[in-house]
Coordinates of C-alpha atoms in Angstrom, one line a residue:
M1 CA 46.5 112.2 68.7
R2 CA 46.7 115.4 66.7
W3 CA 49.0 116.9 64.1
V4 CA 51.5 119.7 64.5
E5 CA 53.1 121.5 61.6
S6 CA 56.9 122.2 61.8
G7 CA 58.5 123.6 58.7
D8 CA 58.7 120.9 56.1
V9 CA 57.2 118.0 58.2
R10 CA 54.0 117.2 60.1
L11 CA 54.5 115.7 63.5
A12 CA 52.2 113.2 65.2
L13 CA 51.5 114.4 68.8
F14 CA 49.9 112.2 71.5
E15 CA 48.5 113.3 74.9
Q16 CA 47.1 111.6 77.9
G17 CA 46.3 112.5 81.5
D18 CA 44.7 115.7 82.9
P19 CA 45.8 118.7 80.7
A20 CA 45.6 120.9 83.8
A21 CA 48.3 118.8 85.6
P22 CA 52.0 119.5 85.2
T23 CA 53.2 118.4 81.8
V24 CA 55.9 115.7 81.2
L25 CA 57.1 115.6 77.6
L26 CA 58.7 112.2 76.6
V27 CA 61.0 112.3 73.6
H28 CA 62.1 108.9 72.1
G29 CA 65.4 107.9 70.5
Y30 CA 66.6 105.9 67.5
P31 CA 65.1 103.8 66.0
D32 CA 62.0 104.0 68.2
T33 CA 58.7 105.9 68.0
H34 CA 56.6 107.4 70.8
R35 CA 55.3 103.9 71.6
V36 CA 58.6 103.0 73.4
W37 CA 57.2 105.1 76.2
D38 CA 53.8 103.3 76.5
E39 CA 54.4 101.7 79.9
V40 CA 56.0 104.8 81.5
A41 CA 53.3 107.1 80.1
A42 CA 50.6 104.8 81.6
L43 CA 52.3 105.0 85.0
L44 CA 52.5 108.8 84.9
E45 CA 49.1 109.8 83.5
D46 CA 47.4 109.8 86.9
R47 CA 49.6 112.6 88.1
F48 CA 50.8 114.4 85.0
H49 CA 49.7 115.6 81.6
V50 CA 51.8 113.2 79.5
V51 CA 52.8 114.4 76.0
R52 CA 54.7 112.4 73.3
Y53 CA 55.4 112.8 69.7
D54 CA 57.1 110.9 66.9
V55 CA 60.2 112.8 65.9
R56 CA 60.7 113.7 62.3
G57 CA 61.4 110.6 60.2
A58 CA 59.8 108.2 62.7
G59 CA 56.4 106.6 63.1
L60 CA 53.5 108.6 61.8
S61 CA 55.5 111.9 61.5
G62 CA 56.8 113.1 58.2
A63 CA 60.4 112.8 57.1
P64 CA 62.5 115.6 55.6
R65 CA 63.7 115.1 52.0
A66 CA 67.4 115.7 52.7
T67 CA 69.9 114.7 55.4
E68 CA 70.3 118.4 56.4
G69 CA 66.7 118.3 57.5
Y70 CA 67.7 116.3 60.6
G71 CA 70.1 119.0 62.0
Y72 CA 69.7 120.6 65.4
D73 CA 68.0 123.7 64.1
H74 CA 65.2 121.6 62.7
L75 CA 65.0 119.5 65.8
A76 CA 64.7 122.7 67.8
A77 CA 62.0 124.0 65.5
D78 CA 60.1 120.7 66.1
L79 CA 60.3 121.0 69.9
T80 CA 59.2 124.6 69.7
A81 CA 56.2 123.6 67.6
V82 CA 55.3 120.9 70.1
L83 CA 55.6 123.3 73.1
D84 CA 53.4 125.9 71.3
A85 CA 50.8 123.2 70.6
V86 CA 50.8 122.1 74.3
G87 CA 50.4 125.7 75.3
K88 CA 52.0 125.4 78.8
P89 CA 54.5 128.0 80.1
G90 CA 56.8 125.2 81.2
V91 CA 57.2 121.4 80.8
H92 CA 59.4 118.7 82.3
L93 CA 61.4 117.3 79.4
V94 CA 62.5 113.6 79.3
G95 CA 64.7 112.3 76.5
H96 CA 66.0 108.8 75.7
D97 CA 68.9 108.1 73.4
W98 CA 68.5 110.7 70.6
G99 CA 65.7 112.3 72.5
S100 CA 68.3 112.9 75.3
I101 CA 71.0 114.0 72.8
Q102 CA 68.9 116.7 71.3
G103 CA 67.5 117.6 74.8
W104 CA 71.0 118.4 76.0
N105 CA 71.5 120.8 73.1
L106 CA 68.1 122.4 73.2
I107 CA 67.7 123.1 76.9
G108 CA 70.3 125.9 76.5
R109 CA 68.7 127.5 73.5
P110 CA 67.0 130.9 73.9
G111 CA 63.3 130.5 73.4
I112 CA 63.4 126.9 74.6
E113 CA 65.5 127.1 77.8
E114 CA 62.9 129.2 79.7
R115 CA 60.1 126.8 78.8
I116 CA 61.9 123.6 80.2
L117 CA 61.3 123.3 83.9
S118 CA 63.5 120.2 84.2
F119 CA 65.3 117.8 82.0
T120 CA 65.7 114.0 82.6
S121 CA 68.4 112.5 80.4
V122 CA 68.4 108.7 79.8
G123 CA 71.0 107.0 77.6
G124 CA 72.3 110.0 75.5
P125 CA 75.1 112.5 76.1
H126 CA 75.6 116.1 75.0
L127 CA 77.4 115.6 71.7
D128 CA 79.7 118.6 72.0
R129 CA 80.8 117.5 75.5
A130 CA 81.1 113.9 74.4
A131 CA 83.5 115.0 71.6
H132 CA 85.4 117.0 74.2
F133 CA 85.5 113.9 76.4
V134 CA 86.9 111.9 73.5
R135 CA 89.6 114.5 72.8
H136 CA 90.7 115.1 76.4
G137 CA 89.5 112.2 78.5
G138 CA 91.7 109.4 79.9
T139 CA 93.0 106.9 77.4
R140 CA 91.3 103.9 78.9
E141 CA 88.0 105.6 79.4
V142 CA 88.0 107.1 75.8
A143 CA 89.0 103.7 74.3
G144 CA 86.1 102.1 76.2
Q145 CA 83.6 104.6 74.9
L146 CA 84.9 104.4 71.3
M147 CA 84.4 100.7 71.3
R148 CA 80.8 101.2 72.4
S149 CA 80.3 103.8 69.7
W150 CA 81.7 101.9 66.7
Y151 CA 78.4 102.1 64.9
I152 CA 78.6 105.9 64.6
G153 CA 81.4 105.8 62.1
A154 CA 79.7 102.9 60.3
F155 CA 76.6 105.0 59.8
Q156 CA 78.5 107.6 57.9
V157 CA 79.3 105.1 55.1
P158 CA 76.9 105.4 52.1
V159 CA 74.6 102.5 51.2
V160 CA 76.1 99.8 53.4
P161 CA 74.2 100.7 56.6
E162 CA 70.9 100.7 54.7
L163 CA 71.5 97.2 53.4
V164 CA 72.6 95.8 56.8
L165 CA 69.7 97.5 58.7
R166 CA 67.1 96.0 56.3
A167 CA 68.6 92.5 56.8
V168 CA 69.2 92.3 60.6
L169 CA 67.5 95.1 62.5
P170 CA 64.3 93.4 63.5
R171 CA 66.1 90.4 64.9
V172 CA 68.7 92.6 66.7
M173 CA 66.0 94.8 68.3
N174 CA 64.0 91.9 69.6
R175 CA 67.1 90.5 71.3
S176 CA 68.4 93.8 72.6
V177 CA 65.5 95.6 74.3
G178 CA 65.5 93.6 77.5
A179 CA 61.8 93.1 77.5
P180 CA 59.4 91.0 75.3
A181 CA 58.2 92.5 72.1
R182 CA 54.7 93.9 72.3
P183 CA 52.4 95.7 69.9
G184 CA 53.9 99.1 69.3
H185 CA 57.5 98.2 70.1
P186 CA 59.4 97.5 68.1
A187 CA 57.2 99.5 65.8
G188 CA 55.9 98.1 62.5
T189 CA 57.7 101.0 60.8
L190 CA 61.0 100.0 62.5
V191 CA 63.1 99.5 59.3
E192 CA 61.8 102.6 57.6
D193 CA 62.4 104.6 60.9
A194 CA 65.9 103.3 61.1
L195 CA 66.8 104.2 57.6
N196 CA 65.3 107.7 58.0
G197 CA 67.0 108.2 61.3
L198 CA 70.5 107.7 59.8
G199 CA 70.1 111.3 59.0
L200 CA 70.4 112.2 62.7
Y201 CA 73.9 110.7 62.7
R202 CA 75.0 112.1 59.4
A203 CA 73.7 115.6 60.0
N204 CA 75.0 116.0 63.6
M205 CA 78.0 113.8 64.2
L206 CA 81.6 113.8 63.1
N207 CA 81.4 117.5 62.1
G208 CA 84.2 119.0 64.1
R209 CA 82.5 119.3 67.4
G210 CA 84.4 119.4 70.6
A211 CA 87.4 121.4 69.6
S212 CA 87.3 123.2 73.0
P213 CA 85.0 123.5 76.0
A214 CA 83.6 126.7 74.6
V215 CA 81.8 124.9 71.8
S216 CA 79.5 123.3 74.4
G217 CA 78.0 126.7 75.3
P218 CA 77.1 127.9 78.8
A219 CA 76.2 125.5 81.5
P220 CA 72.5 124.8 81.6
R221 CA 70.5 126.6 84.3
T222 CA 67.8 123.9 84.0
P223 CA 67.8 121.2 86.7
V224 CA 69.0 118.0 85.1
Q225 CA 68.4 114.4 86.3
L226 CA 70.9 112.1 84.7
V227 CA 69.6 108.5 84.7
E228 CA 72.4 106.0 84.1
A229 CA 71.5 102.6 82.9
T230 CA 74.5 100.7 84.3
E231 CA 74.4 97.9 81.7
D232 CA 73.9 100.2 78.7
P233 CA 76.2 98.9 75.9
F234 CA 76.3 102.2 74.0
V235 CA 77.1 104.9 76.7
S236 CA 79.9 104.4 79.2
P237 CA 79.8 105.4 82.9
A238 CA 82.9 107.6 82.4
L239 CA 81.2 109.6 79.6
L240 CA 78.1 110.1 81.6
A241 CA 80.1 111.1 84.7
S242 CA 81.8 113.8 82.7
A243 CA 78.4 115.7 82.6
H244 CA 79.1 116.7 86.2
R245 CA 81.8 119.1 85.0
W246 CA 79.4 121.0 82.8
T247 CA 76.1 120.8 84.8
P248 CA 75.9 122.6 88.1
R249 CA 72.4 121.4 89.0
L250 CA 72.7 117.7 88.4
W251 CA 71.2 114.7 90.0
H252 CA 72.9 111.5 88.9
R253 CA 70.8 108.4 89.4
R254 CA 71.5 104.8 88.4
V255 CA 69.4 101.8 87.4
P256 CA 70.8 98.3 86.9
A257 CA 69.3 98.0 83.4
G258 CA 70.2 98.0 79.7
H259 CA 69.7 100.7 77.1
W260 CA 65.9 100.5 76.8
V261 CA 65.3 101.1 80.5
Q262 CA 61.8 102.4 79.9
R263 CA 60.8 99.0 78.6
S264 CA 62.7 96.8 81.0
H265 CA 62.2 98.9 84.2
P266 CA 59.2 101.2 83.5
R267 CA 58.1 101.5 87.2
V268 CA 61.6 102.5 88.3
L269 CA 62.0 105.1 85.5
A270 CA 58.5 106.5 86.0
R271 CA 59.1 106.9 89.7
M272 CA 62.3 108.8 89.0
I273 CA 60.7 111.1 86.5
A274 CA 57.8 111.8 88.9
E275 CA 60.0 112.4 91.9
F276 CA 62.2 114.8 90.0
A277 CA 59.4 116.7 88.4
E278 CA 57.4 117.0 91.7
H279 CA 60.6 118.2 93.5
V280 CA 61.2 120.9 90.9
E281 CA 57.5 121.9 91.3
G282 CA 58.2 122.4 95.0
A283 CA 57.6 119.0 96.7
P284 CA 60.2 117.8 99.3
P285 CA 62.9 115.6 97.7
S286 CA 62.6 111.8 98.1
R287 CA 65.4 110.0 100.0
E288 CA 66.8 108.9 96.7
L289 CA 66.9 112.4 95.3
R290 CA 68.6 113.7 98.5
R291 CA 71.1 110.9 98.2
D292 CA 71.9 111.7 94.5
R293 CA 71.9 115.4 95.0
P294 CA 74.6 117.7 93.6
G295 CA 77.7 118.0 95.7
E296 CA 77.6 114.5 97.1
R297 CA 80.8 114.0 99.2
G298 CA 81.1 110.3 99.6
P299 CA 79.8 106.9 98.7
Y300 CA 77.6 106.6 101.9
D301 CA 76.3 110.1 102.2
G302 CA 72.5 109.9 102.4
R303 CA 72.5 106.0 102.3
L304 CA 70.1 104.1 104.5
V305 CA 71.8 101.3 106.3
V306 CA 70.3 98.6 108.5
V307 CA 72.5 96.8 110.9
T308 CA 71.4 93.9 113.1
G309 CA 73.2 93.1 116.3
A310 CA 74.1 96.8 116.5
G311 CA 74.0 96.9 120.3
S312 CA 77.6 95.7 120.7
G313 CA 80.8 94.4 119.1
I314 CA 81.1 94.4 115.3
G315 CA 77.5 95.5 114.8
R316 CA 78.0 98.6 117.0
A317 CA 81.3 99.4 115.3
T318 CA 79.7 99.0 111.8
A319 CA 76.8 101.3 112.6
R320 CA 79.1 103.9 113.9
A321 CA 81.4 103.6 110.8
F322 CA 78.5 104.0 108.3
A323 CA 77.1 107.0 110.3
A324 CA 80.6 108.6 110.4
H325 CA 80.5 108.5 106.6
G326 CA 77.1 110.2 106.4
A327 CA 74.7 107.3 106.3
E328 CA 71.4 107.1 108.1
V329 CA 71.6 103.9 110.2
V330 CA 68.8 101.7 111.7
C331 CA 70.4 100.1 114.7
A332 CA 68.6 96.8 115.4
D333 CA 69.2 94.5 118.3
I334 CA 67.3 92.1 120.5
D335 CA 68.5 94.3 123.4
L336 CA 66.7 97.6 122.8
D337 CA 68.7 99.4 125.4
A338 CA 71.9 98.4 123.8
A339 CA 70.6 99.5 120.4
R340 CA 69.6 102.9 121.9
R341 CA 73.1 103.3 123.4
T342 CA 74.5 102.9 119.9
A343 CA 72.1 105.3 118.3
E344 CA 72.6 107.8 121.1
G345 CA 76.4 107.6 120.8
I346 CA 76.1 108.4 117.0
A347 CA 73.9 111.3 117.9
R348 CA 76.4 112.7 120.4
T349 CA 79.2 112.4 117.9
A350 CA 77.2 114.3 115.3
A351 CA 76.4 117.0 117.8
R352 CA 80.0 117.3 118.8
R353 CA 81.2 117.6 115.2
A354 CA 78.6 120.2 114.5
A355 CA 79.6 122.2 117.5
E356 CA 83.3 122.0 116.4
G357 CA 82.4 123.1 112.9
D358 CA 83.5 119.8 111.4
A359 CA 82.6 119.8 107.7
R360 CA 82.3 116.0 107.7
S361 CA 78.7 114.7 107.6
E362 CA 77.3 112.5 110.2
G363 CA 74.2 110.5 109.6
A364 CA 71.2 110.0 111.8
A365 CA 70.6 106.8 113.8
H366 CA 67.4 105.0 115.0
A367 CA 67.1 102.2 117.5
H368 CA 64.7 99.3 117.1
R369 CA 64.3 96.0 118.9
V370 CA 64.1 92.8 116.8
D371 CA 64.7 89.1 117.3
V372 CA 66.2 88.0 113.9
A373 CA 65.2 84.4 114.7
D374 CA 61.5 85.5 114.7
A375 CA 60.2 85.3 111.1
A376 CA 57.0 87.3 111.9
G377 CA 59.0 89.8 113.9
M378 CA 61.5 90.3 111.0
E379 CA 58.7 90.8 108.5
E380 CA 57.2 93.4 110.8
F381 CA 60.6 95.1 111.2
A382 CA 61.2 95.1 107.4
R383 CA 57.9 96.7 106.8
L384 CA 58.6 99.3 109.5
V385 CA 61.9 100.2 108.0
R386 CA 60.4 100.6 104.5
D387 CA 57.4 102.6 105.7
R388 CA 59.2 104.9 108.1
Y389 CA 62.6 105.4 106.6
G390 CA 62.5 103.9 103.0
V391 CA 64.0 101.0 101.3
P392 CA 67.5 100.4 102.7
D393 CA 70.5 100.8 100.4
I394 CA 72.7 98.5 102.6
V395 CA 71.8 95.7 105.0
V396 CA 74.3 94.2 107.4
N397 CA 73.1 90.9 108.8
N398 CA 75.3 90.6 111.8
A399 CA 73.4 89.4 114.8
G400 CA 74.3 86.0 116.1
I401 CA 75.1 83.7 119.1
A402 CA 77.7 81.0 120.0
V403 CA 77.3 77.6 121.7
A404 CA 80.7 75.9 122.5
G405 CA 81.3 72.4 123.5
P406 CA 81.3 68.8 122.0
F407 CA 78.7 67.8 119.5
L408 CA 77.3 65.1 121.6
D409 CA 76.7 67.6 124.4
H410 CA 74.7 70.0 122.1
T411 CA 71.0 69.6 122.7
V412 CA 68.4 69.9 120.1
D413 CA 67.5 73.3 121.6
D414 CA 71.2 74.4 121.3
W415 CA 71.1 73.5 117.6
R416 CA 67.8 75.1 117.0
R417 CA 68.6 78.4 118.6
T418 CA 72.0 78.6 117.0
L419 CA 70.6 78.0 113.5
D420 CA 67.6 80.2 114.1
V421 CA 69.7 83.2 115.0
N422 CA 72.9 82.6 112.9
L423 CA 71.4 81.2 109.8
W424 CA 67.7 81.9 109.7
G425 CA 68.3 85.4 111.0
V426 CA 70.5 86.0 107.9
V427 CA 68.0 84.3 105.7
H428 CA 65.2 86.5 106.9
G429 CA 67.3 89.7 106.5
C430 CA 68.3 88.7 103.0
R431 CA 64.9 87.6 101.9
L432 CA 62.9 90.5 103.1
F433 CA 65.3 93.4 102.3
A434 CA 66.5 92.0 99.0
A435 CA 62.9 91.8 97.9
Q436 CA 62.5 95.5 98.8
M437 CA 65.7 96.4 96.9
A438 CA 64.6 94.4 93.9
E439 CA 61.2 96.0 93.8
R440 CA 62.8 99.5 94.0
G441 CA 65.0 98.6 91.1
Q442 CA 68.0 100.8 92.0
G443 CA 70.3 98.1 93.4
G444 CA 71.7 97.9 96.9
H445 CA 74.1 95.8 99.0
I446 CA 73.7 93.0 101.5
V447 CA 76.5 92.1 103.9
N448 CA 76.4 88.8 105.8
V449 CA 78.8 88.5 108.7
A450 CA 80.1 84.9 108.9
S451 CA 83.4 83.8 110.6
L452 CA 86.7 82.0 110.2
A453 CA 84.5 79.1 111.4
A454 CA 82.8 79.2 108.0
F455 CA 85.7 77.4 106.4
L456 CA 87.9 76.2 109.3
P457 CA 86.2 73.3 111.2
S458 CA 86.4 73.1 115.0
R459 CA 85.6 70.3 117.4
L460 CA 84.5 72.9 119.9
L461 CA 81.9 74.8 117.8
P462 CA 79.9 72.3 115.7
A463 CA 76.6 74.2 115.6
Y464 CA 78.3 77.6 115.3
S465 CA 80.6 76.4 112.5
V466 CA 77.8 74.8 110.5
S467 CA 75.7 77.9 110.8
K468 CA 78.5 80.1 109.5
A469 CA 79.5 77.8 106.7
A470 CA 75.8 77.9 105.6
V471 CA 75.9 81.7 105.7
K472 CA 78.9 81.8 103.4
M473 CA 77.3 79.4 100.9
L474 CA 74.1 81.5 101.1
G475 CA 76.1 84.6 100.2
D476 CA 77.6 82.9 97.2
C477 CA 74.2 81.7 95.9
L478 CA 72.6 85.1 96.5
R479 CA 75.4 87.0 94.8
A480 CA 74.9 85.0 91.6
E481 CA 71.2 85.5 91.7
L482 CA 71.0 89.2 92.6
A483 CA 73.9 90.5 90.5
G484 CA 71.5 91.1 87.5
Q485 CA 69.5 93.4 89.7
G486 CA 72.4 95.5 90.8
I487 CA 72.4 94.1 94.3
G488 CA 75.8 93.1 95.7
V489 CA 76.3 90.5 98.3
S490 CA 79.4 90.3 100.5
T491 CA 80.3 87.7 103.1
I492 CA 82.7 88.9 105.9
C493 CA 84.7 86.2 107.7
P494 CA 86.7 87.6 110.6
G495 CA 89.1 85.6 112.7
F496 CA 89.4 86.3 116.4
V497 CA 88.1 89.7 117.3
S498 CA 88.1 91.4 120.7
T499 CA 84.4 91.4 121.4
A500 CA 82.2 90.0 124.2
I501 CA 81.2 86.9 122.2
A502 CA 83.1 84.5 124.4
R503 CA 81.7 86.1 127.6
N504 CA 78.2 85.8 126.3
A505 CA 78.5 82.3 124.7
T506 CA 76.7 79.2 126.1
Y507 CA 79.1 76.4 127.2
V508 CA 78.0 72.8 127.2
G509 CA 79.4 69.5 128.3
D510 CA 82.6 69.3 130.3
L511 CA 83.6 72.9 129.5
G512 CA 81.5 74.2 132.4
E513 CA 80.7 77.7 133.2
G514 CA 84.3 78.6 133.9
A515 CA 85.3 78.4 130.2
G516 CA 83.9 81.8 129.4
E517 CA 86.4 83.8 131.5
P518 CA 89.6 82.4 129.9
A519 CA 88.1 82.6 126.4
D520 CA 87.1 86.2 127.0
R521 CA 90.6 87.0 128.2
A522 CA 92.1 85.4 125.1
L523 CA 90.0 87.4 122.7
A524 CA 90.8 90.6 124.6
A525 CA 94.5 89.7 124.4
R526 CA 94.2 89.2 120.6
G527 CA 93.8 93.0 120.4
Y528 CA 91.9 93.1 117.2
P529 CA 89.1 95.6 117.7
P530 CA 85.7 95.4 116.0
E531 CA 86.3 98.8 114.4
R532 CA 88.8 97.2 112.1
V533 CA 86.2 94.6 111.0
A534 CA 83.8 97.5 110.4
A535 CA 86.4 99.2 108.1
H536 CA 86.6 95.9 106.1
I537 CA 82.8 95.9 105.8
L538 CA 82.6 99.4 104.4
R539 CA 85.4 98.5 101.9
A540 CA 83.6 95.4 100.9
V541 CA 80.5 97.4 100.1
H542 CA 82.4 100.1 98.2
R543 CA 84.3 97.6 96.1
D544 CA 81.5 95.0 95.9
L545 CA 83.8 92.2 97.2
P546 CA 82.3 88.7 97.4
V547 CA 84.2 87.2 100.4
V548 CA 86.4 89.1 102.8
A549 CA 88.6 87.1 105.3
V550 CA 89.5 89.5 108.1
N551 CA 92.8 89.6 110.0
A552 CA 95.8 87.3 109.8
E553 CA 94.2 84.1 111.1
G554 CA 91.1 84.7 109.0
R555 CA 93.2 85.0 105.8
I556 CA 95.5 82.1 106.7
G557 CA 92.5 79.9 107.5
Y558 CA 90.7 80.8 104.3
A559 CA 93.8 80.1 102.2
L560 CA 94.5 76.9 104.0
S561 CA 90.9 75.7 103.5
R562 CA 91.4 76.1 99.8
V563 CA 94.9 74.7 99.5
S564 CA 94.7 71.7 102.0
P565 CA 91.2 70.9 103.4
A566 CA 92.7 67.7 104.9
L567 CA 95.1 69.8 107.0
T568 CA 92.2 72.0 108.3
R569 CA 90.4 68.8 109.4
R570 CA 93.5 67.7 111.3
L571 CA 93.9 71.0 113.0
A572 CA 90.2 70.9 114.1
G573 CA 91.0 67.9 116.3
L574 CA 93.9 69.6 118.1
V575 CA 92.0 72.5 119.7
R576 CA 90.7 71.8 123.2
L577 CA 89.1 74.0 125.8
T578 CA 88.2 73.0 129.4
G579 CA 86.6 74.8 132.2
G580 CA 89.9 74.7 134.2
G581 CA 91.4 77.7 132.5
E582 CA 93.2 76.4 129.3
N583 CA 93.8 79.2 126.8
S584 CA 90.8 79.7 124.6
R585 CA 90.8 79.7 120.8
L586 CA 87.2 80.5 120.2
P587 CA 86.3 82.1 116.8
K588 CA 84.9 85.6 117.0
K589 CA 81.3 86.5 117.3
R590 CA 79.5 89.8 117.4

């Protein structure tokens, strides 16, 4: 620690890490001190020179005598004094809450702008542009933000905020941070800091800002990383998204966290800060940075998608659909040649589009062999994906098999293999890749492909139906558990789809080998291509839908199972299939 003089106050400055390394300057918000950054600073100090300071009126720093002492000009003088003390030609600025609010204003100021190499904004908008958003934004979006910002008006009232803060602030902070209290945060000076910090609101807000876009000043030339905490109760997504209009060099990243993301998700935020600073310094961008780059054209551009059973049917169509929308796809199948044909087809489409000058993006594709029923093999595959391509953003657990025939003719091996592939394969995919997504801390989406058979019983498909019903229940359970980590889970339940599932199914009992041909013809005659199921999958991910019943019989069956389960049981007894050529009514499979 050392002291820095800035006009009428003395600032407490703290440094750690190698002074010769690139400098990251962390600026805290209200009503915090520099200690709110402890975890993030510790994670950055091995690669960066980390600098923090208590802003005026907070922690060990001095406080101005009048409210006017908290205005932007004084905050700019403080930052200039800190930059002078650090003595570097450029630093990477990171601001949270009021640290971000003042950062937005100061990165465009002559004398400061040229000394800021990059700016990472967390939980605080540009006030002038926020005021413009309130004046000119959509009614619903503006109303939502005003509800979140009720306290700003309350802080303008004399005396009352001081009385309320003294009475309730420690309890409110301890419940709101999203991480256990620890020495240093909330600070022992919390109440005094909060009372002093009211000057920030009274000196800089509700003062006529935002009358026109011109009051915001020129667009910043500084590269800006906007980190959106998706569960922030104070700043709405619509307000943060409006920054795109004013900031040409913007990377917009999201963390499923509350306002104090540096306390609840320090590793995630530290990684984002490091990736962005290193990229600005000249390092290649990480996959996540490429994905969140300026000029993003669609929801799947730059996403990494893993699809099992990608060698044919719904899996192949899904891999192609994601790639057509710019995703990089890992095509996995137990048949490596089939997976390669899918990946090569995606590559040919990309080359053709490029030759034709098609502006639409087409993602890359990679083929890998994996048996989803093999727990060790799936663990190795998940590690390979993470190490070679990165943590996937979307995983489609699609691989599966079908065994058709009476229950009493199913052997133990029939049951074991069906459950190993259809259920355990999904369990392995969910368990391994959800763990990677949770550790990364930036959310993701898991799609489990079930079937009409998940909720419509059939005397012909006991093992298959049981496995698919279990997949649906697994999706419901996982969705509830993973929602808090920003990981969506969708279960897709198609009816009859024109794939090769009937041709490749195993038939037992009195069905005989001849049952496959009429069943295959029936599915082909249904005329519902797997590409339409793939479109439903992309829509489910985009809208975070929990359960999607696909095509007419899928929707009717799902509704019937909810309205009259007894009727579905009666219908299950009416369906018959023999090897003599009776028309098939086998549920779809990939």
